[in-house]
Amino acid sequence: KLPFVLFDRVSDKIDAHKVVADNFDGAFKATEHLILSGRKRIAHITSPSLLSITQERLAGYRAALEKYNIQYDELLVKYCGFAPEEATKIVDDLIENPKPDAIITTSDRLALDCFSAIKEKNISMPNDVAFIGFTNLKVAHLLDPSLSTVVQPAFEIGQAAAELLLDSIERKPQNIEQFRTIMIPTEMVIRNSSGFLVDKR
């Protein structure tokens, strides 16, 4: 009967208050932005498949492809662990196949590791490959090119989780029907790494 709140990475197997970002909508908008800027072969580099955020962001990515009648290609979806060298290998593998013209990553760590790997390959962003992170990275605007990103509302998530926890402490234990899930909107910030395709004709 210990009060607790799940936030960000949550489990549907645990009955509790939950606070999450709108991961589906964030990934949908990022994918849609790339499609509308002329990209057709969009890779999705994401976290381990068991995480709730991975499943939600992949669903948003797939929904955007479906909306614009772009066939989902499982070869363009890569699950990545936590070692920088793993992200580097994934970028290498993607480039060896018919190269994607855009990449979406779904965490701070993946954004930086993959961004670095692309730069090391001397691949031009955004002309050769557009790039978007899903991150709270505070230096995104300082990178070269500046990093387009879906910003997670970290402060708002923490504030809502703390408020729910304090409320739970002050009240009697709640039954399952009383548990709340709060979803907080993400924000798409477009910078130079995902600019529109340059007509090279």
C-alpha positions as MATLAB code, in Angstrom:
seq = 'KLPFVLFDRVSDKIDAHKVVADNFDGAFKATEHLILSGRKRIAHITSPSLLSITQERLAGYRAALEKYNIQYDELLVKYCGFAPEEATKIVDDLIENPKPDAIITTSDRLALDCFSAIKEKNISMPNDVAFIGFTNLKVAHLLDPSLSTVVQPAFEIGQAAAELLLDSIERKPQNIEQFRTIMIPTEMVIRNSSGFLVDKR';
ca = [
       0.000    0.000    0.000;
       2.966    2.301   -0.584;
       1.939    5.298   -2.746;
       3.903    5.548   -5.973;
       3.649    7.004   -9.475;
       5.086    5.735  -12.742;
       6.376    8.260  -15.257;
       7.882    8.264  -18.761;
       8.657    4.546  -19.058;
       5.556    2.899  -17.631;
       4.104   -0.603  -17.473;
       0.544   -1.652  -18.258;
       1.017   -4.537  -15.814;
       1.159   -2.229  -12.775;
      -1.880   -0.442  -11.364;
      -0.758    3.053  -10.424;
      -0.941    6.696  -11.412;
       1.052    7.301  -14.612;
       2.464   10.397  -16.289;
       3.698   10.112  -19.874;
       4.627   12.226  -22.868;
       2.496   11.905  -25.985;
       5.081    9.709  -27.654;
       2.767    8.585  -30.452;
       1.993   12.124  -31.558;
       5.625   13.236  -31.281;
       6.850   10.427  -33.535;
       3.937   10.949  -35.921;
       4.709   14.658  -36.335;
       8.430   14.026  -36.810;
       7.776   11.420  -39.503;
       5.159   13.593  -41.159;
       7.575   16.544  -41.253;
      10.145   14.405  -43.048;
       7.573   13.109  -45.529;
       6.304   16.600  -46.305;
       9.884   17.783  -46.835;
      10.315   15.181  -49.575;
      11.669   12.117  -47.773;
      10.425    8.670  -48.713;
      12.858    6.216  -47.119;
      12.780    7.090  -43.438;
      14.720    4.994  -40.918;
      13.632    4.712  -37.288;
      16.393    4.004  -34.743;
      14.857    3.290  -31.390;
      15.363    1.891  -27.901;
      14.919   -1.782  -26.840;
      11.535   -3.108  -27.956;
      10.251   -3.984  -24.467;
      10.005   -0.310  -23.402;
       6.617    1.417  -23.536;
       8.132    4.518  -25.121;
       9.617    2.390  -27.907;
       6.254    0.845  -28.744;
       4.412    4.192  -28.679;
       6.936    6.016  -30.859;
       7.113    3.158  -33.355;
       3.313    3.229  -33.603;
       3.393    6.977  -34.365;
       6.055    6.464  -37.026;
       4.051    3.694  -38.678;
       0.830    5.710  -38.578;
       2.462    8.614  -40.421;
       3.827    6.283  -43.112;
       0.383    4.767  -43.518;
      -1.291    8.182  -43.797;
       0.936    9.071  -46.762;
       0.817    5.604  -48.369;
       4.486    4.836  -47.753;
       5.091    1.141  -47.239;
       6.477    0.155  -43.844;
       9.890   -1.508  -44.216;
      11.067   -3.448  -41.177;
      14.657   -3.224  -42.455;
      14.533    0.512  -41.711;
      13.604   -0.034  -38.049;
      16.570   -0.677  -35.769;
      16.509   -1.395  -32.033;
      19.564   -0.158  -30.197;
      21.025   -0.819  -26.751;
      23.046    1.593  -24.658;
      26.578    1.342  -26.055;
      27.788    4.090  -28.456;
      29.483    1.515  -30.677;
      26.120   -0.208  -31.194;
      24.630    3.002  -32.594;
      27.655    3.389  -34.870;
      27.197   -0.140  -36.223;
      23.497    0.475  -36.859;
      24.281    3.620  -38.864;
      26.911    1.672  -40.819;
      24.404   -1.108  -41.571;
      21.739    1.337  -42.725;
      24.165    2.998  -45.120;
      25.279   -0.356  -46.572;
      21.700   -1.125  -47.652;
      19.878    1.265  -49.998;
      20.610    4.351  -47.936;
      17.724    6.043  -46.108;
      17.095    9.676  -46.943;
      16.060   10.434  -43.346;
      16.582    9.075  -39.832;
      14.538    9.523  -36.665;
      16.110    8.561  -33.347;
      14.145    8.250  -30.119;
      16.358    9.258  -27.201;
      19.075   11.717  -26.144;
      21.769    9.084  -26.268;
      20.750    7.700  -29.647;
      20.478   11.198  -31.100;
      24.054   12.102  -30.154;
      25.611    8.734  -30.976;
      23.917    8.459  -34.377;
      24.526   12.137  -35.190;
      28.218   11.609  -34.490;
      28.338    8.449  -36.606;
      26.734   10.222  -39.557;
      29.190   13.112  -39.278;
      32.124   10.702  -39.199;
      30.892    9.217  -42.497;
      30.960   12.701  -44.051;
      27.289   12.378  -44.937;
      25.667   15.753  -45.487;
      22.726   16.630  -43.261;
      20.098   17.367  -44.411;
      20.888   17.105  -48.146;
      21.888   13.425  -48.107;
      20.167   12.336  -44.907;
      17.737   14.394  -42.846;
      17.959   13.768  -39.108;
      15.576   14.233  -36.163;
      16.084   13.400  -32.488;
      13.521   12.707  -29.777;
      15.125   14.355  -26.851;
      15.515   16.943  -24.111;
      18.993   17.766  -25.374;
      19.786   21.330  -24.287;
      22.579   21.842  -26.823;
      20.615   20.709  -29.905;
      20.746   24.228  -31.360;
      24.550   24.312  -30.983;
      25.264   21.232  -33.093;
      26.342   21.566  -36.729;
      23.862   21.348  -38.330;
      21.486   22.356  -35.551;
      19.382   19.360  -34.533;
      15.682   19.117  -35.242;
      14.022   17.388  -32.345;
      10.831   16.322  -30.648;
      11.113   17.898  -27.213;
       9.836   15.846  -24.295;
       8.143   17.948  -21.592;
      10.437   16.692  -18.825;
       9.697   19.462  -16.321;
       5.947   19.119  -16.771;
       6.134   15.329  -16.454;
       8.090   15.621  -13.205;
       5.731   18.242  -11.811;
       2.610   16.214  -12.622;
       4.151   13.038  -11.159;
       5.085   14.837   -7.922;
       1.585   16.310   -7.611;
      -0.022   12.901   -8.090;
       2.311   11.342   -5.546;
       1.650   14.008   -2.916;
      -2.068   13.658   -3.530;
      -1.796    9.877   -3.076;
       0.115   10.286    0.189;
      -2.532   12.610    1.610;
      -5.519   10.460    0.605;
      -6.637    6.953    1.508;
      -5.440    4.086   -0.695;
      -7.156    4.175   -4.093;
      -8.798    1.418   -6.049;
      -7.935    0.642   -9.659;
     -10.722    2.818  -11.081;
      -9.280    5.894   -9.384;
      -5.793    5.687  -10.888;
      -5.109    8.388  -13.476;
      -2.925    8.490  -16.568;
      -1.827   12.000  -17.557;
      -0.494   12.481  -21.094;
       1.491   15.655  -21.754;
       1.989   16.990  -25.312;
       5.408   16.988  -26.973;
       6.758   19.827  -29.109;
       8.318   19.554  -32.560;
      11.275   21.934  -33.028;
      12.477   22.127  -36.633;
      16.106   23.106  -37.181;
      18.687   22.670  -39.941;
      19.265   18.910  -39.707;
      15.881   18.111  -41.283;
      15.541   20.860  -43.862;
      13.737   20.447  -47.143;
      15.420   18.568  -49.953;
      17.585   20.680  -52.236;
      16.730   20.378  -55.931;
      20.059   19.334  -57.499;
      18.884   19.459  -61.086;
];
